[in-house]
């Protein structure tokens, strides 16, 4: 009788051990990380906190996307001009870095549906005679733009009489304007507003839109349709469930209030002019 009970006890222990082993195996099989590329030099969207960790709107958005997909997230700080090559070579899965959807970029990468909309604006030195974008295309006017941006494209196309300086970073462009070496810096409305607040003694912002809105999208490697469709579904769900409103309240509440006062379309609004 004792032997019988002993056999039953051993059998039970074996089943428990096997069950635990299977559960441990399940827990150890984790979905691969969603590798997100962004340039951490564009607050409040892509930046670093006091501990040098990725922070900002796009970082939170990346984390929420990864959670939606059931994957951990890995954020890779990548220079702006290296983002598309990193997608093409498979170093990253997706770009979430305030990237404007353009036909030229769409030839080499695939974009999601838009999740944000932006307009170009001007950061102007207070001593400059520039009052509107119409004042830019004149001899003697110096305009700074960041390389590879839509402001750069605009300047090259329309400002043939001005001196256009293409610099490598936003900060360099802002410094040129604050120190009076450039009349204006062309960039998106939100950044121009924030920079004018930081540098209110030396600059002023011209926020009135002078182009149709530009759409921001997430980008994947050409042909990665499975991930692209999942991202599109996430954006729709995120908009529906107030995700972009939460990002606005956390990072852009003051800007939203100002834009509402000026009657400008909001950045995350689905209704654009």
mmCIF file of C-alpha atoms in Angstrom:
data_model
loop_
_atom_site.group_PDB
_atom_site.id
_atom_site.type_symbol
_atom_site.label_atom_id
_atom_site.label_comp_id
_atom_site.label_asym_id
_atom_site.label_seq_id
_atom_site.Cartn_x
_atom_site.Cartn_y
_atom_site.Cartn_z
ATOM 1 C CA UNK A 1 0.000 0.000 0.000
ATOM 2 C CA UNK A 2 2.859 2.355 0.886
ATOM 3 C CA UNK A 3 4.537 1.605 -2.444
ATOM 4 C CA UNK A 4 1.312 2.428 -4.272
ATOM 5 C CA UNK A 5 1.007 5.802 -2.559
ATOM 6 C CA UNK A 6 4.665 6.480 -3.194
ATOM 7 C CA UNK A 7 4.224 5.801 -6.927
ATOM 8 C CA UNK A 8 1.199 8.071 -7.078
ATOM 9 C CA UNK A 9 3.126 10.823 -5.260
ATOM 10 C CA UNK A 10 6.079 10.523 -7.621
ATOM 11 C CA UNK A 11 3.773 10.574 -10.651
ATOM 12 C CA UNK A 12 2.116 13.749 -9.384
ATOM 13 C CA UNK A 13 5.456 15.437 -8.808
ATOM 14 C CA UNK A 14 6.547 14.505 -12.338
ATOM 15 C CA UNK A 15 3.383 16.020 -13.814
ATOM 16 C CA UNK A 16 3.881 19.216 -11.813
ATOM 17 C CA UNK A 17 7.512 19.401 -12.923
ATOM 18 C CA UNK A 18 6.581 18.846 -16.563
ATOM 19 C CA UNK A 19 3.842 21.486 -16.316
ATOM 20 C CA UNK A 20 6.229 24.004 -14.771
ATOM 21 C CA UNK A 21 8.808 23.298 -17.439
ATOM 22 C CA UNK A 22 6.259 23.909 -20.189
ATOM 23 C CA UNK A 23 5.123 27.162 -18.557
ATOM 24 C CA UNK A 24 8.729 28.296 -18.191
ATOM 25 C CA UNK A 25 9.310 27.517 -21.860
ATOM 26 C CA UNK A 26 6.236 29.554 -22.838
ATOM 27 C CA UNK A 27 7.421 32.507 -20.738
ATOM 28 C CA UNK A 28 10.894 32.321 -22.245
ATOM 29 C CA UNK A 29 9.556 32.536 -25.801
ATOM 30 C CA UNK A 30 9.179 36.284 -26.162
ATOM 31 C CA UNK A 31 8.149 38.201 -29.239
ATOM 32 C CA UNK A 32 11.040 40.012 -30.900
ATOM 33 C CA UNK A 33 11.524 43.647 -30.009
ATOM 34 C CA UNK A 34 10.035 46.300 -32.242
ATOM 35 C CA UNK A 35 13.131 48.284 -33.225
ATOM 36 C CA UNK A 36 12.201 51.941 -33.692
ATOM 37 C CA UNK A 37 14.562 54.448 -35.268
ATOM 38 C CA UNK A 38 14.399 58.135 -34.405
ATOM 39 C CA UNK A 39 16.730 61.099 -34.101
ATOM 40 C CA UNK A 40 16.704 62.118 -30.436
ATOM 41 C CA UNK A 41 17.322 65.776 -31.173
ATOM 42 C CA UNK A 42 13.845 67.196 -31.683
ATOM 43 C CA UNK A 43 12.059 68.040 -28.420
ATOM 44 C CA UNK A 44 9.350 67.518 -27.387
ATOM 45 C CA UNK A 45 8.915 64.737 -29.937
ATOM 46 C CA UNK A 46 12.222 62.900 -29.941
ATOM 47 C CA UNK A 47 14.676 63.807 -27.193
ATOM 48 C CA UNK A 48 16.390 62.564 -23.999
ATOM 49 C CA UNK A 49 15.489 63.074 -20.359
ATOM 50 C CA UNK A 50 17.832 64.105 -17.540
ATOM 51 C CA UNK A 51 19.094 60.514 -17.260
ATOM 52 C CA UNK A 52 19.881 60.375 -20.990
ATOM 53 C CA UNK A 53 16.949 58.043 -21.687
ATOM 54 C CA UNK A 54 14.750 58.451 -24.788
ATOM 55 C CA UNK A 55 11.806 60.725 -24.051
ATOM 56 C CA UNK A 56 9.051 62.611 -25.807
ATOM 57 C CA UNK A 57 5.913 62.279 -27.889
ATOM 58 C CA UNK A 58 7.373 59.810 -30.386
ATOM 59 C CA UNK A 59 8.926 57.714 -27.625
ATOM 60 C CA UNK A 60 5.575 57.297 -25.875
ATOM 61 C CA UNK A 61 3.950 56.623 -29.231
ATOM 62 C CA UNK A 62 6.540 53.923 -29.962
ATOM 63 C CA UNK A 63 5.966 52.254 -26.612
ATOM 64 C CA UNK A 64 2.204 52.259 -27.120
ATOM 65 C CA UNK A 65 2.583 50.825 -30.629
ATOM 66 C CA UNK A 66 4.840 48.036 -29.339
ATOM 67 C CA UNK A 67 2.348 47.263 -26.581
ATOM 68 C CA UNK A 68 -0.452 47.120 -29.157
ATOM 69 C CA UNK A 69 1.612 44.641 -31.188
ATOM 70 C CA UNK A 70 2.475 42.578 -28.106
ATOM 71 C CA UNK A 71 6.200 43.237 -28.473
ATOM 72 C CA UNK A 72 8.865 44.921 -26.357
ATOM 73 C CA UNK A 73 10.340 48.084 -27.811
ATOM 74 C CA UNK A 74 13.918 49.057 -28.603
ATOM 75 C CA UNK A 75 14.592 52.667 -29.569
ATOM 76 C CA UNK A 76 17.678 53.341 -31.668
ATOM 77 C CA UNK A 77 18.990 56.904 -31.796
ATOM 78 C CA UNK A 78 19.840 57.491 -35.458
ATOM 79 C CA UNK A 79 21.006 60.568 -37.335
ATOM 80 C CA UNK A 80 18.280 61.973 -39.565
ATOM 81 C CA UNK A 81 20.048 61.131 -42.816
ATOM 82 C CA UNK A 82 20.588 57.572 -41.606
ATOM 83 C CA UNK A 83 16.975 56.726 -40.835
ATOM 84 C CA UNK A 84 15.888 55.605 -44.306
ATOM 85 C CA UNK A 85 19.089 53.616 -44.959
ATOM 86 C CA UNK A 86 18.602 51.886 -41.590
ATOM 87 C CA UNK A 87 15.120 50.813 -42.704
ATOM 88 C CA UNK A 88 16.371 49.590 -46.031
ATOM 89 C CA UNK A 89 19.133 47.478 -44.477
ATOM 90 C CA UNK A 90 16.890 46.022 -41.768
ATOM 91 C CA UNK A 91 18.667 47.641 -38.823
ATOM 92 C CA UNK A 92 15.345 49.041 -37.646
ATOM 93 C CA UNK A 93 11.723 47.988 -38.146
ATOM 94 C CA UNK A 94 10.024 51.353 -38.233
ATOM 95 C CA UNK A 95 10.825 55.063 -38.254
ATOM 96 C CA UNK A 96 8.810 57.199 -35.837
ATOM 97 C CA UNK A 97 10.679 60.474 -36.011
ATOM 98 C CA UNK A 98 8.399 63.333 -37.087
ATOM 99 C CA UNK A 99 8.909 62.335 -40.712
ATOM 100 C CA UNK A 100 6.833 64.051 -43.372
ATOM 101 C CA UNK A 101 5.208 61.832 -45.980
ATOM 102 C CA UNK A 102 6.565 62.827 -49.394
ATOM 103 C CA UNK A 103 6.353 61.272 -52.838
ATOM 104 C CA UNK A 104 10.138 61.141 -53.074
ATOM 105 C CA UNK A 105 10.510 59.217 -49.827
ATOM 106 C CA UNK A 106 7.571 57.024 -50.789
ATOM 107 C CA UNK A 107 9.595 55.678 -53.694
ATOM 108 C CA UNK A 108 12.036 53.926 -51.351
ATOM 109 C CA UNK A 109 10.035 53.290 -48.159
ATOM 110 C CA UNK A 110 6.379 52.703 -47.266
ATOM 111 C CA UNK A 111 4.416 55.120 -45.084
ATOM 112 C CA UNK A 112 1.549 54.508 -42.724
ATOM 113 C CA UNK A 113 -1.611 56.562 -42.812
ATOM 114 C CA UNK A 114 -0.951 60.051 -41.364
ATOM 115 C CA UNK A 115 -0.988 60.428 -37.596
ATOM 116 C CA UNK A 116 -0.161 64.155 -37.448
ATOM 117 C CA UNK A 117 -0.261 67.263 -39.618
ATOM 118 C CA UNK A 118 2.157 70.147 -39.640
ATOM 119 C CA UNK A 119 2.642 73.514 -41.345
ATOM 120 C CA UNK A 120 5.805 75.437 -42.052
ATOM 121 C CA UNK A 121 6.482 78.570 -40.019
ATOM 122 C CA UNK A 122 9.299 81.095 -39.518
ATOM 123 C CA UNK A 123 11.581 81.894 -36.609
ATOM 124 C CA UNK A 124 12.778 85.425 -37.355
ATOM 125 C CA UNK A 125 15.433 87.600 -35.763
ATOM 126 C CA UNK A 126 13.799 90.609 -34.101
ATOM 127 C CA UNK A 127 15.982 93.015 -36.037
ATOM 128 C CA UNK A 128 15.074 91.508 -39.418
ATOM 129 C CA UNK A 129 12.683 93.230 -41.824
ATOM 130 C CA UNK A 130 11.008 89.900 -42.644
ATOM 131 C CA UNK A 131 7.305 90.046 -41.797
ATOM 132 C CA UNK A 132 5.859 87.264 -43.959
ATOM 133 C CA UNK A 133 7.162 84.443 -46.135
ATOM 134 C CA UNK A 134 6.805 86.800 -49.121
ATOM 135 C CA UNK A 135 9.726 88.820 -47.709
ATOM 136 C CA UNK A 136 12.102 85.863 -47.848
ATOM 137 C CA UNK A 137 12.814 85.658 -51.573
ATOM 138 C CA UNK A 138 14.960 88.774 -51.799
ATOM 139 C CA UNK A 139 18.631 89.474 -52.271
ATOM 140 C CA UNK A 140 20.392 90.081 -48.989
ATOM 141 C CA UNK A 141 17.995 87.873 -47.000
ATOM 142 C CA UNK A 142 19.625 84.901 -45.279
ATOM 143 C CA UNK A 143 17.435 81.873 -44.615
ATOM 144 C CA UNK A 144 18.509 78.825 -42.615
ATOM 145 C CA UNK A 145 17.030 75.363 -43.078
ATOM 146 C CA UNK A 146 17.848 71.935 -41.720
ATOM 147 C CA UNK A 147 19.186 69.537 -44.336
ATOM 148 C CA UNK A 148 16.711 66.979 -45.631
ATOM 149 C CA UNK A 149 13.597 68.656 -44.230
ATOM 150 C CA UNK A 150 10.580 69.989 -46.070
ATOM 151 C CA UNK A 151 11.713 73.498 -45.124
ATOM 152 C CA UNK A 152 14.874 72.784 -47.077
ATOM 153 C CA UNK A 153 12.802 71.619 -50.065
ATOM 154 C CA UNK A 154 10.633 74.751 -49.872
ATOM 155 C CA UNK A 155 13.629 77.080 -49.729
ATOM 156 C CA UNK A 156 15.383 75.438 -52.655
ATOM 157 C CA UNK A 157 12.230 75.650 -54.753
ATOM 158 C CA UNK A 158 10.918 79.111 -53.925
ATOM 159 C CA UNK A 159 13.747 81.192 -52.450
ATOM 160 C CA UNK A 160 16.007 81.485 -55.465
ATOM 161 C CA UNK A 161 16.963 85.097 -54.723
ATOM 162 C CA UNK A 162 17.783 84.619 -51.036
ATOM 163 C CA UNK A 163 20.889 83.093 -49.513
ATOM 164 C CA UNK A 164 19.829 79.688 -48.237
ATOM 165 C CA UNK A 165 22.056 77.946 -45.696
ATOM 166 C CA UNK A 166 21.422 74.215 -45.209
ATOM 167 C CA UNK A 167 22.677 73.219 -41.760
ATOM 168 C CA UNK A 168 22.878 69.841 -40.066
ATOM 169 C CA UNK A 169 20.770 70.519 -36.977
ATOM 170 C CA UNK A 170 17.834 72.496 -35.649
ATOM 171 C CA UNK A 171 19.958 74.026 -32.889
ATOM 172 C CA UNK A 172 22.482 75.343 -35.394
ATOM 173 C CA UNK A 173 19.712 77.058 -37.365
ATOM 174 C CA UNK A 174 18.207 78.590 -34.234
ATOM 175 C CA UNK A 175 21.602 79.862 -33.092
ATOM 176 C CA UNK A 176 22.172 81.554 -36.446
ATOM 177 C CA UNK A 177 18.871 83.420 -36.095
ATOM 178 C CA UNK A 178 19.319 84.382 -32.438
ATOM 179 C CA UNK A 179 22.775 85.788 -33.177
ATOM 180 C CA UNK A 180 21.580 87.717 -36.227
ATOM 181 C CA UNK A 181 23.591 85.799 -38.812
ATOM 182 C CA UNK A 182 20.352 84.660 -40.452
ATOM 183 C CA UNK A 183 17.064 86.481 -40.929
ATOM 184 C CA UNK A 184 14.847 83.425 -40.602
ATOM 185 C CA UNK A 185 14.681 79.703 -39.980
ATOM 186 C CA UNK A 186 12.002 77.635 -41.747
ATOM 187 C CA UNK A 187 10.633 74.712 -39.739
ATOM 188 C CA UNK A 188 7.364 73.320 -38.416
ATOM 189 C CA UNK A 189 4.925 75.472 -36.431
ATOM 190 C CA UNK A 190 5.244 73.694 -33.102
ATOM 191 C CA UNK A 191 9.022 73.881 -33.007
ATOM 192 C CA UNK A 192 9.062 77.494 -34.163
ATOM 193 C CA UNK A 193 6.591 78.410 -31.430
ATOM 194 C CA UNK A 194 8.633 76.656 -28.738
ATOM 195 C CA UNK A 195 11.915 78.170 -29.932
ATOM 196 C CA UNK A 196 10.412 81.652 -29.994
ATOM 197 C CA UNK A 197 9.351 81.214 -26.378
ATOM 198 C CA UNK A 198 12.825 80.064 -25.355
ATOM 199 C CA UNK A 199 14.497 82.890 -27.294
ATOM 200 C CA UNK A 200 11.914 85.646 -26.878
ATOM 201 C CA UNK A 201 14.524 88.387 -26.399
ATOM 202 C CA UNK A 202 16.071 87.872 -29.828
ATOM 203 C CA UNK A 203 13.428 86.197 -32.002
ATOM 204 C CA UNK A 204 9.785 86.295 -33.000
ATOM 205 C CA UNK A 205 7.600 83.659 -34.574
ATOM 206 C CA UNK A 206 5.586 83.951 -37.764
ATOM 207 C CA UNK A 207 3.184 81.067 -37.344
ATOM 208 C CA UNK A 208 0.642 81.860 -40.071
ATOM 209 C CA UNK A 209 0.674 78.848 -42.425
ATOM 210 C CA UNK A 210 2.012 79.546 -45.905
ATOM 211 C CA UNK A 211 1.677 76.024 -47.307
ATOM 212 C CA UNK A 212 -0.850 73.228 -47.237
ATOM 213 C CA UNK A 213 -0.459 70.919 -44.277
ATOM 214 C CA UNK A 214 2.246 68.269 -44.333
ATOM 215 C CA UNK A 215 1.371 64.788 -43.125
ATOM 216 C CA UNK A 216 3.591 62.900 -40.719
ATOM 217 C CA UNK A 217 3.674 59.128 -40.946
ATOM 218 C CA UNK A 218 5.484 56.102 -39.588
ATOM 219 C CA UNK A 219 7.743 54.429 -42.135
ATOM 220 C CA UNK A 220 8.643 50.785 -42.770
ATOM 221 C CA UNK A 221 10.840 48.971 -45.236
ATOM 222 C CA UNK A 222 9.400 48.815 -48.746
ATOM 223 C CA UNK A 223 7.093 45.808 -49.011
ATOM 224 C CA UNK A 224 6.712 45.137 -45.270
ATOM 225 C CA UNK A 225 2.941 45.097 -45.622
ATOM 226 C CA UNK A 226 2.168 43.005 -42.530
ATOM 227 C CA UNK A 227 3.775 45.498 -40.176
ATOM 228 C CA UNK A 228 2.389 48.440 -42.149
ATOM 229 C CA UNK A 229 -1.202 47.176 -41.892
ATOM 230 C CA UNK A 230 -0.761 46.622 -38.150
ATOM 231 C CA UNK A 231 0.569 50.154 -37.715
ATOM 232 C CA UNK A 232 -2.367 51.603 -39.673
ATOM 233 C CA UNK A 233 -4.790 49.703 -37.443
ATOM 234 C CA UNK A 234 -2.977 50.984 -34.355
ATOM 235 C CA UNK A 235 -3.192 54.615 -35.498
ATOM 236 C CA UNK A 236 -6.941 54.326 -36.090
ATOM 237 C CA UNK A 237 -7.433 52.671 -32.686
ATOM 238 C CA UNK A 238 -5.170 55.174 -30.931
ATOM 239 C CA UNK A 239 -7.048 58.137 -32.386
ATOM 240 C CA UNK A 240 -10.408 56.585 -31.508
ATOM 241 C CA UNK A 241 -9.426 55.881 -27.898
ATOM 242 C CA UNK A 242 -7.910 59.260 -27.071
ATOM 243 C CA UNK A 243 -4.240 58.344 -27.326
ATOM 244 C CA UNK A 244 -3.259 61.527 -29.139
ATOM 245 C CA UNK A 245 -5.225 63.624 -26.688
ATOM 246 C CA UNK A 246 -3.199 62.086 -23.854
ATOM 247 C CA UNK A 247 0.047 62.898 -25.654
ATOM 248 C CA UNK A 248 -1.156 66.470 -26.149
ATOM 249 C CA UNK A 249 -1.962 66.913 -22.471
ATOM 250 C CA UNK A 250 1.376 65.451 -21.403
ATOM 251 C CA UNK A 251 3.691 67.261 -23.794
ATOM 252 C CA UNK A 252 1.879 69.973 -25.745
ATOM 253 C CA UNK A 253 -0.862 71.467 -23.569
ATOM 254 C CA UNK A 254 0.459 75.036 -23.762
ATOM 255 C CA UNK A 255 0.950 74.825 -27.507
ATOM 256 C CA UNK A 256 -2.574 73.478 -27.975
ATOM 257 C CA UNK A 257 -4.001 76.401 -26.020
ATOM 258 C CA UNK A 258 -2.054 78.901 -28.133
ATOM 259 C CA UNK A 259 -3.067 77.260 -31.410
ATOM 260 C CA UNK A 260 -6.716 77.261 -30.332
ATOM 261 C CA UNK A 261 -6.476 80.974 -29.496
ATOM 262 C CA UNK A 262 -4.938 81.745 -32.900
ATOM 263 C CA UNK A 263 -7.473 79.589 -34.706
ATOM 264 C CA UNK A 264 -4.832 77.291 -36.182
ATOM 265 C CA UNK A 265 -5.631 73.633 -36.872
ATOM 266 C CA UNK A 266 -4.215 71.400 -34.167
ATOM 267 C CA UNK A 267 -1.312 69.088 -34.865
ATOM 268 C CA UNK A 268 -3.170 65.822 -34.195
ATOM 269 C CA UNK A 269 -6.496 66.967 -35.640
ATOM 270 C CA UNK A 270 -8.036 64.726 -38.285
ATOM 271 C CA UNK A 271 -9.555 67.763 -40.011
ATOM 272 C CA UNK A 272 -6.906 69.820 -41.784
ATOM 273 C CA UNK A 273 -7.074 72.690 -44.258
#
